[in-house]
Amino acid sequence: MEANATVFEAVPGTASAAVGDEVVLVDLSAEHYFGLNKVGAVIWAELSRGVTVDEVVGAVVARFDVSVERAAADVARLLTELDRAGLVRRRIPGRPG
Amino acid sequence: MKGFAYGVLLDSDVDLGIPAAEGEPDVRIVRMDGPVPAEMVRWLDRSSDPWMSAGMVGELFYLRFGAEASFLVDPDGRRVFWMAAGGVADETLVHLLLDHVIPRALTRGHRTVLHGSCIARARDCVALIGRAGSGKSTLAAALLARGHTLVADDCVVAAGRPDGPAVVVPAYPGLRLTANSMRLTQVPALDAVGRVSRFSEKLRVRPAVDGGDAQPLMAERYLAAVVVLAHPDEPAVDGDHLLSAALAPAAAGIELLRHSFHLNASHERAALLQRVLPIAATTPVFRLRYRHTDAGLDVAVEEVVELLAARRIAC
């Protein structure tokens, strides 16, 4: 698979909190909520550490004992949804958080 | 006039019609000397209530309800100031204070206030939450007619606890029903106090009998479950059951968040997340869709009765 060194970050104004082993995200500027299941919660935790997409995939593989391809697809799908919801963005070096 | 509602002592210059009490008030409600100049208001994002506008006046929260009345709430939620337009009926002002402003003020005291009704059997209760028109009060009244106790109608003050189930404090005696709902639910011997407000067809009623489960009126109840009522306008989902399985934690948390009162400031939502999600972590949340007919209501009542029996916490 092609390496993916992209780093995603939470858009400023996104709050998150755990509930059980899941996570709820909220866009503070609007009444918009997004729920993450336990796999999504792990992905979100990794993103919060500022790691690359490849490292996020690696964490999912290690945690859930799934194939790299499956993990990569799950991560890509969630990032697309979160990006579309305005909750994450690609990190641009030098851009203030 | 001092009275007890939502687990707090209110001291109001408006007669709210709540049980009298004495002591040091938690919240004072006082008439403003004059209206707030428009240029002093910094408007916040649009509220989900189409007729309520929210803003800030310095550090005070400002709520305006059309041309009827406006309110200021201090940052701690311990003081509420009101100004009503000339000719606004008393019942309208009472409704706005009791059912809209005070519940929001209470959220400043780190309380979670859900938009819903709540009924109990002994120490266990079920909160019925949902959009306006989803049938919360009607279902609560029908359960009241079946011998349950009314804990709250429209505003449920709940608190999560790290070492046990969430608890609910009673609101104030009475509920608000349309004439049709009164007929449908057949709550015995309702005393109609009057109209809820100028712009509502609902009547404020007090049941002459109330459960009879020997719990003190102001007793806390354990929150055994939350039921989210689908609005009749919401399309049914494939496989939509009368009562769903318990929702996953994040979905449950989102339902509670969506149906929570707040003062509509973005920083409130972050605090809301921290207060509401512990309740979702310990309280099962279900969705319920029922037809708003005699037969549909009967079936819904049975579902909630069985749910409460199955989820009993207190022995």
Short mmCIF file of C-alpha atoms in Angstrom, two decimals:
data_model
loop_
_atom_site.label_atom_id
_atom_site.label_comp_id
_atom_site.label_asym_id
_atom_site.label_seq_id
_atom_site.Cartn_x
_atom_site.Cartn_y
_atom_site.Cartn_z
CA MET A 1 0.00 0.00 0.00
CA GLU A 2 1.08 3.55 -0.67
CA ALA A 3 2.45 5.32 2.38
CA ASN A 4 0.26 8.04 3.85
CA ALA A 5 2.12 10.56 5.99
CA THR A 6 -0.78 12.99 6.11
CA VAL A 7 -1.67 14.26 9.56
CA PHE A 8 -5.23 15.21 10.38
CA GLU A 9 -6.21 17.43 13.28
CA ALA A 10 -9.44 18.43 14.97
CA VAL A 11 -10.88 21.69 13.66
CA PRO A 12 -10.74 24.36 16.39
CA GLY A 13 -14.12 24.46 18.10
CA THR A 14 -14.55 20.71 18.15
CA ALA A 15 -15.07 19.23 21.58
CA SER A 16 -15.06 15.55 22.42
CA ALA A 17 -15.89 13.38 25.37
CA ALA A 18 -15.89 9.66 26.03
CA VAL A 19 -18.99 7.71 26.93
CA GLY A 20 -18.26 4.09 27.72
CA ASP A 21 -15.77 2.97 25.07
CA GLU A 22 -17.29 5.32 22.48
CA VAL A 23 -16.84 9.05 21.87
CA VAL A 24 -19.17 11.94 21.10
CA LEU A 25 -17.86 14.89 19.10
CA VAL A 26 -19.58 18.25 18.99
CA ASP A 27 -19.07 21.24 16.76
CA LEU A 28 -19.29 24.01 19.33
CA SER A 29 -20.35 26.63 16.81
CA ALA A 30 -23.45 24.69 15.83
CA GLU A 31 -25.67 22.11 17.41
CA HIS A 32 -24.02 19.30 15.48
CA TYR A 33 -23.09 16.01 17.16
CA PHE A 34 -21.18 13.04 15.82
CA GLY A 35 -20.86 9.64 17.48
CA LEU A 36 -17.85 7.33 17.22
CA ASN A 37 -18.03 3.62 18.00
CA LYS A 38 -15.10 1.95 19.77
CA VAL A 39 -13.05 1.70 16.57
CA GLY A 40 -13.75 5.37 15.80
CA ALA A 41 -12.85 6.24 19.37
CA VAL A 42 -9.41 4.66 18.93
CA ILE A 43 -8.92 6.48 15.62
CA TRP A 44 -9.89 9.77 17.26
CA ALA A 45 -7.49 9.18 20.15
CA GLU A 46 -4.65 8.55 17.69
CA LEU A 47 -5.51 11.65 15.66
CA SER A 48 -5.40 13.67 18.86
CA ARG A 49 -1.77 12.61 19.25
CA GLY A 50 -0.91 14.25 15.94
CA VAL A 51 0.30 11.06 14.23
CA THR A 52 0.17 10.27 10.52
CA VAL A 53 -2.65 8.34 8.86
CA ASP A 54 -0.32 5.33 8.53
CA GLU A 55 0.32 5.39 12.27
CA VAL A 56 -3.41 5.57 12.93
CA VAL A 57 -3.91 2.53 10.71
CA GLY A 58 -1.17 0.72 12.60
CA ALA A 59 -2.86 1.43 15.91
CA VAL A 60 -6.18 0.05 14.63
CA VAL A 61 -4.48 -3.10 13.34
CA ALA A 62 -2.76 -3.65 16.69
CA ARG A 63 -5.84 -2.94 18.76
CA PHE A 64 -8.46 -4.89 16.80
CA ASP A 65 -6.43 -7.61 15.09
CA VAL A 66 -7.66 -6.75 11.59
CA SER A 67 -5.83 -6.62 8.29
CA VAL A 68 -3.97 -3.51 7.22
CA GLU A 69 -6.28 -3.16 4.23
CA ARG A 70 -9.40 -3.34 6.41
CA ALA A 71 -7.99 -0.86 8.91
CA ALA A 72 -6.90 1.53 6.16
CA ALA A 73 -10.37 1.45 4.62
CA ASP A 74 -12.05 2.11 7.99
CA VAL A 75 -9.70 4.97 8.78
CA ALA A 76 -10.13 6.53 5.34
CA ARG A 77 -13.90 6.28 5.54
CA LEU A 78 -14.07 7.87 8.98
CA LEU A 79 -11.67 10.67 8.03
CA THR A 80 -13.83 11.44 5.01
CA GLU A 81 -16.94 11.62 7.18
CA LEU A 82 -15.27 13.77 9.81
CA ASP A 83 -13.81 16.06 7.15
CA ARG A 84 -17.22 16.41 5.51
CA ALA A 85 -18.74 17.19 8.92
CA GLY A 86 -16.18 19.94 9.43
CA LEU A 87 -14.67 18.27 12.49
CA VAL A 88 -11.17 17.50 11.16
CA ARG A 89 -8.80 19.02 8.61
CA ARG A 90 -5.42 18.22 7.14
CA ARG A 91 -2.65 19.72 9.19
CA ILE A 92 -0.66 22.33 7.31
CA PRO A 93 2.79 22.96 8.81
CA GLY A 94 3.00 26.43 10.26
CA ARG A 95 -0.78 26.98 10.37
CA PRO A 96 -1.90 27.93 13.88
CA GLY A 97 -4.17 25.40 15.59
CA MET B 1 -43.01 34.54 47.12
CA LYS B 2 -40.85 31.54 47.85
CA GLY B 3 -41.58 28.16 46.41
CA PHE B 4 -39.98 24.84 45.55
CA ALA B 5 -39.49 23.57 42.01
CA TYR B 6 -36.83 21.57 40.17
CA GLY B 7 -35.16 20.75 43.47
CA VAL B 8 -34.39 24.38 44.24
CA LEU B 9 -35.94 27.18 46.28
CA LEU B 10 -37.15 30.02 44.09
CA ASP B 11 -37.88 33.52 45.37
CA SER B 12 -40.03 35.28 42.79
CA ASP B 13 -41.98 38.51 42.54
CA VAL B 14 -44.26 36.59 40.16
CA ASP B 15 -46.65 34.01 41.60
CA LEU B 16 -45.44 30.81 39.91
CA GLY B 17 -48.09 28.62 41.50
CA ILE B 18 -45.55 26.21 42.98
CA PRO B 19 -45.54 24.69 46.49
CA ALA B 20 -44.59 27.31 49.07
CA ALA B 21 -41.39 26.84 51.02
CA GLU B 22 -39.08 28.78 53.26
CA GLY B 23 -35.34 29.17 53.47
CA GLU B 24 -32.46 30.80 51.67
CA PRO B 25 -33.40 30.93 47.98
CA ASP B 26 -31.28 29.30 45.31
CA VAL B 27 -32.68 31.49 42.51
CA ARG B 28 -34.21 34.98 42.75
CA ILE B 29 -36.60 36.22 40.07
CA VAL B 30 -37.07 39.98 39.86
CA ARG B 31 -38.66 42.41 37.43
CA MET B 32 -36.23 44.58 35.47
CA ASP B 33 -36.46 48.34 35.81
CA GLY B 34 -36.65 48.70 32.05
CA PRO B 35 -36.02 46.91 28.75
CA VAL B 36 -32.51 46.09 27.62
CA PRO B 37 -31.40 48.48 24.84
CA ALA B 38 -31.00 46.55 21.60
CA GLU B 39 -27.47 47.86 21.01
CA MET B 40 -26.29 46.23 24.23
CA VAL B 41 -27.19 42.72 23.04
CA ARG B 42 -24.61 40.51 21.35
CA TRP B 43 -26.74 37.92 19.58
CA LEU B 44 -25.67 34.29 19.69
CA ASP B 45 -26.29 31.53 17.15
CA ARG B 46 -29.87 30.82 16.27
CA SER B 47 -31.73 28.81 18.93
CA SER B 48 -33.52 25.62 18.01
CA ASP B 49 -36.68 27.31 19.36
CA PRO B 50 -38.00 29.45 16.51
CA TRP B 51 -39.53 31.99 18.83
CA MET B 52 -36.66 32.36 21.31
CA SER B 53 -33.66 34.54 20.60
CA ALA B 54 -30.55 34.25 22.74
CA GLY B 55 -27.72 36.67 23.30
CA MET B 56 -25.33 38.13 25.83
CA VAL B 57 -25.48 41.46 27.63
CA GLY B 58 -22.03 41.66 29.13
CA GLU B 59 -21.73 38.45 31.09
CA LEU B 60 -25.47 38.02 31.48
CA PHE B 61 -27.47 35.69 29.25
CA TYR B 62 -30.33 37.37 27.43
CA LEU B 63 -33.42 35.47 26.27
CA ARG B 64 -36.18 37.12 24.29
CA PHE B 65 -39.47 35.46 23.42
CA GLY B 66 -40.90 37.35 20.50
CA ALA B 67 -42.57 40.53 21.61
CA GLU B 68 -43.91 38.88 24.78
CA ALA B 69 -41.07 39.09 27.28
CA SER B 70 -37.33 39.16 27.75
CA PHE B 71 -35.11 37.85 30.50
CA LEU B 72 -31.58 38.21 31.84
CA VAL B 73 -29.86 35.34 33.62
CA ASP B 74 -26.71 35.94 35.62
CA PRO B 75 -23.65 33.74 35.01
CA ASP B 76 -24.35 31.52 38.04
CA GLY B 77 -28.00 31.14 37.17
CA ARG B 78 -28.94 32.41 40.62
CA ARG B 79 -30.69 35.58 39.48
CA VAL B 80 -33.27 35.98 36.74
CA PHE B 81 -34.57 39.38 35.69
CA TRP B 82 -37.72 39.72 33.60
CA MET B 83 -39.49 42.34 31.53
CA ALA B 84 -42.87 41.63 29.95
CA ALA B 85 -44.61 43.67 27.29
CA GLY B 86 -47.68 45.55 28.41
CA GLY B 87 -50.75 43.35 28.27
CA VAL B 88 -48.87 40.06 28.56
CA ALA B 89 -51.09 37.74 30.59
CA ASP B 90 -49.82 36.39 33.89
CA GLU B 91 -50.07 32.80 32.71
CA THR B 92 -47.82 33.56 29.75
CA LEU B 93 -45.14 35.09 31.96
CA VAL B 94 -45.40 32.18 34.41
CA HIS B 95 -45.08 29.70 31.53
CA LEU B 96 -42.01 31.42 30.13
CA LEU B 97 -40.34 31.59 33.54
CA LEU B 98 -41.28 28.15 34.82
CA ASP B 99 -40.96 26.12 31.63
CA HIS B 100 -38.29 27.95 29.65
CA VAL B 101 -36.11 30.39 31.53
CA ILE B 102 -35.66 28.75 34.94
CA PRO B 103 -34.76 25.35 33.43
CA ARG B 104 -32.08 27.10 31.38
CA ALA B 105 -30.88 29.08 34.39
CA LEU B 106 -30.51 25.83 36.30
CA THR B 107 -28.02 24.54 33.72
CA ARG B 108 -25.62 27.20 34.97
CA GLY B 109 -25.65 25.41 38.31
CA HIS B 110 -24.08 22.38 36.65
CA ARG B 111 -27.39 20.60 36.35
CA THR B 112 -28.59 18.65 33.33
CA VAL B 113 -32.11 19.57 32.32
CA LEU B 114 -33.73 17.36 29.71
CA HIS B 115 -36.66 18.46 27.60
CA GLY B 116 -39.09 15.77 28.60
CA SER B 117 -41.52 14.32 31.08
CA CYS B 118 -40.76 11.81 33.80
CA ILE B 119 -42.90 9.22 35.56
CA ALA B 120 -42.04 6.92 38.44
CA ARG B 121 -43.04 3.78 40.22
CA ALA B 122 -41.67 3.93 43.77
CA ARG B 123 -38.06 5.16 43.61
CA ASP B 124 -37.47 4.28 39.92
CA CYS B 125 -38.36 6.57 37.07
CA VAL B 126 -38.33 6.76 33.29
CA ALA B 127 -37.73 10.01 31.43
CA LEU B 128 -39.70 10.52 28.20
CA ILE B 129 -37.85 12.97 25.98
CA GLY B 130 -38.47 14.26 22.47
CA ARG B 131 -39.36 17.23 20.32
CA ALA B 132 -42.41 19.33 20.97
CA GLY B 133 -45.43 17.39 19.73
CA SER B 134 -43.90 13.94 20.14
CA GLY B 135 -46.44 13.01 22.83
CA LYS B 136 -44.38 13.22 26.01
CA SER B 137 -47.03 14.83 28.20
CA THR B 138 -49.79 12.64 26.78
CA LEU B 139 -47.87 9.44 27.46
CA ALA B 140 -46.90 10.70 30.93
CA ALA B 141 -50.56 11.48 31.68
CA ALA B 142 -51.63 8.04 30.47
CA LEU B 143 -49.07 6.45 32.80
CA LEU B 144 -50.30 8.68 35.60
CA ALA B 145 -53.77 7.29 34.99
CA ARG B 146 -52.24 3.81 35.37
CA GLY B 147 -51.08 4.60 38.89
CA HIS B 148 -47.60 5.98 38.23
CA THR B 149 -46.27 9.14 39.82
CA LEU B 150 -45.62 12.27 37.80
CA VAL B 151 -42.11 13.52 38.54
CA ALA B 152 -41.87 16.18 35.83
CA ASP B 153 -43.62 17.46 32.74
CA ASP B 154 -41.42 19.06 30.07
CA CYS B 155 -38.25 19.68 32.15
CA VAL B 156 -36.41 16.80 33.80
CA VAL B 157 -33.56 17.78 36.11
CA ALA B 158 -31.12 14.88 36.19
CA ALA B 159 -27.67 14.30 37.62
CA GLY B 160 -25.20 11.58 36.78
CA ARG B 161 -23.31 10.00 39.63
CA PRO B 162 -19.95 8.24 39.41
CA ASP B 163 -20.93 5.55 41.90
CA GLY B 164 -24.46 4.69 40.90
CA PRO B 165 -27.47 5.38 38.69
CA ALA B 166 -28.38 8.91 37.67
CA VAL B 167 -31.05 10.61 39.77
CA VAL B 168 -33.93 12.90 38.89
CA VAL B 169 -35.43 15.58 41.10
CA PRO B 170 -39.12 16.44 40.80
CA ALA B 171 -40.10 19.56 38.86
CA TYR B 172 -43.36 20.93 40.23
CA PRO B 173 -46.86 19.46 40.58
CA GLY B 174 -48.94 19.45 37.45
CA LEU B 175 -48.65 18.97 33.73
CA ARG B 176 -49.74 20.63 30.54
CA LEU B 177 -52.19 18.86 28.27
CA THR B 178 -54.41 19.64 25.33
CA ALA B 179 -58.11 18.96 25.80
CA ASN B 180 -57.74 16.01 23.42
CA SER B 181 -54.94 14.51 25.50
CA MET B 182 -57.01 14.89 28.65
CA ARG B 183 -59.79 12.94 26.97
CA LEU B 184 -57.38 10.34 25.60
CA THR B 185 -55.51 9.66 28.81
CA GLN B 186 -58.47 9.82 31.22
CA VAL B 187 -56.37 10.97 34.15
CA PRO B 188 -58.79 10.94 37.06
CA ALA B 189 -60.08 14.19 38.50
CA LEU B 190 -57.82 16.69 36.80
CA ASP B 191 -58.07 20.20 38.12
CA ALA B 192 -57.56 22.59 35.26
CA VAL B 193 -55.70 25.62 36.57
CA GLY B 194 -55.95 27.58 33.37
CA ARG B 195 -54.35 28.04 29.99
CA VAL B 196 -50.60 27.54 29.80
CA SER B 197 -50.10 30.72 27.82
CA ARG B 198 -51.70 33.01 25.31
CA PHE B 199 -50.15 31.13 22.39
CA SER B 200 -50.66 27.54 23.51
CA GLU B 201 -53.77 25.41 23.32
CA LYS B 202 -52.60 23.41 26.31
CA LEU B 203 -54.16 23.66 29.74
CA ARG B 204 -52.15 23.59 32.94
CA VAL B 205 -53.67 20.81 35.03
CA ARG B 206 -53.03 19.22 38.36
CA PRO B 207 -54.09 15.63 38.94
CA ALA B 208 -56.28 15.16 41.97
CA VAL B 209 -54.64 11.77 42.54
CA ASP B 210 -50.96 11.10 41.95
CA GLY B 211 -49.58 7.58 42.09
CA GLY B 212 -50.00 7.09 45.78
CA ASP B 213 -46.69 5.35 46.14
CA ALA B 214 -45.99 7.07 49.47
CA GLN B 215 -42.80 8.76 48.24
CA PRO B 216 -42.38 12.31 49.47
CA LEU B 217 -43.30 14.84 46.79
CA MET B 218 -39.74 16.10 46.51
CA ALA B 219 -37.99 12.73 46.71
CA GLU B 220 -35.18 12.01 44.27
CA ARG B 221 -35.76 9.07 41.96
CA TYR B 222 -33.33 6.72 40.30
CA LEU B 223 -33.31 7.15 36.54
CA ALA B 224 -33.93 3.62 35.31
CA ALA B 225 -34.23 4.45 31.62
CA VAL B 226 -34.73 7.20 29.07
CA VAL B 227 -37.18 6.82 26.20
CA VAL B 228 -36.82 9.08 23.17
CA LEU B 229 -40.21 9.57 21.51
CA ALA B 230 -40.25 9.82 17.74
CA HIS B 231 -42.20 12.78 16.41
CA PRO B 232 -45.09 11.84 14.10
CA ASP B 233 -43.41 13.89 11.35
CA GLU B 234 -40.26 11.81 11.48
CA PRO B 235 -40.22 9.09 8.82
CA ALA B 236 -40.18 5.53 10.09
CA VAL B 237 -36.90 3.71 9.57
CA ASP B 238 -36.78 0.20 8.13
CA GLY B 239 -37.04 -2.21 11.02
CA ASP B 240 -38.40 0.57 13.22
CA HIS B 241 -39.93 -1.11 16.26
CA LEU B 242 -42.35 0.28 18.78
CA LEU B 243 -39.58 0.20 21.37
CA SER B 244 -36.01 -0.14 20.10
CA ALA B 245 -33.17 -2.03 21.68
CA ALA B 246 -31.00 0.04 24.01
CA LEU B 247 -28.93 2.53 22.02
CA ALA B 248 -25.15 2.33 21.85
CA PRO B 249 -23.44 4.77 24.25
CA ALA B 250 -22.56 7.47 21.72
CA ALA B 251 -26.02 7.41 20.13
CA ALA B 252 -27.60 7.55 23.60
CA GLY B 253 -25.40 10.48 24.56
CA ILE B 254 -26.31 12.36 21.41
CA GLU B 255 -30.03 11.90 22.07
CA LEU B 256 -29.62 13.30 25.57
CA LEU B 257 -27.55 16.21 24.26
CA ARG B 258 -30.11 17.03 21.57
CA HIS B 259 -32.88 17.15 24.15
CA SER B 260 -31.04 19.11 26.81
CA PHE B 261 -31.75 22.69 27.76
CA HIS B 262 -28.88 25.12 27.61
CA LEU B 263 -28.35 28.82 27.31
CA ASN B 264 -27.30 28.56 23.69
CA ALA B 265 -23.71 29.73 24.01
CA SER B 266 -21.00 27.69 22.33
CA HIS B 267 -19.07 27.27 25.57
CA GLU B 268 -22.21 25.83 27.17
CA ARG B 269 -22.11 22.90 24.77
CA ALA B 270 -18.66 21.84 25.93
CA ALA B 271 -19.82 21.82 29.56
CA LEU B 272 -23.01 20.08 28.51
CA LEU B 273 -20.98 17.27 27.00
CA GLN B 274 -19.22 16.66 30.33
CA ARG B 275 -22.48 16.71 32.32
CA VAL B 276 -24.74 14.72 30.03
CA LEU B 277 -22.51 11.87 28.89
CA PRO B 278 -22.05 10.35 32.38
CA ILE B 279 -25.83 9.95 32.42
CA ALA B 280 -25.72 8.19 29.04
CA ALA B 281 -22.98 5.90 30.34
CA THR B 282 -25.15 4.57 33.18
CA THR B 283 -28.71 4.90 31.87
CA PRO B 284 -30.16 2.80 29.04
CA VAL B 285 -31.75 4.91 26.33
CA PHE B 286 -34.41 3.61 23.96
CA ARG B 287 -36.41 4.99 21.04
CA LEU B 288 -40.17 4.62 20.98
CA ARG B 289 -42.55 5.28 18.12
CA TYR B 290 -46.25 5.17 18.86
CA ARG B 291 -49.38 6.13 16.99
CA HIS B 292 -51.13 9.04 18.63
CA THR B 293 -54.46 7.19 18.84
CA ASP B 294 -56.29 5.51 21.71
CA ALA B 295 -54.97 2.09 20.74
CA GLY B 296 -51.48 3.36 19.98
CA LEU B 297 -51.27 5.10 23.34
CA ASP B 298 -52.38 1.94 25.16
CA VAL B 299 -49.61 -0.04 23.52
CA ALA B 300 -47.03 2.64 24.34
CA VAL B 301 -48.13 2.64 27.97
CA GLU B 302 -47.64 -1.12 28.17
CA GLU B 303 -44.16 -0.80 26.67
CA VAL B 304 -43.09 1.79 29.24
CA VAL B 305 -44.69 -0.12 32.13
CA GLU B 306 -42.79 -3.26 31.14
CA LEU B 307 -39.59 -1.29 30.66
CA LEU B 308 -39.85 0.23 34.12
CA ALA B 309 -40.57 -3.15 35.65
CA ALA B 310 -37.62 -4.73 33.87
CA ARG B 311 -35.17 -1.94 34.72
CA ARG B 312 -35.96 -1.47 38.38
CA ILE B 313 -32.99 -0.20 40.35
CA ALA B 314 -34.44 0.40 43.83
CA CYS B 315 -35.45 -2.66 45.81
#
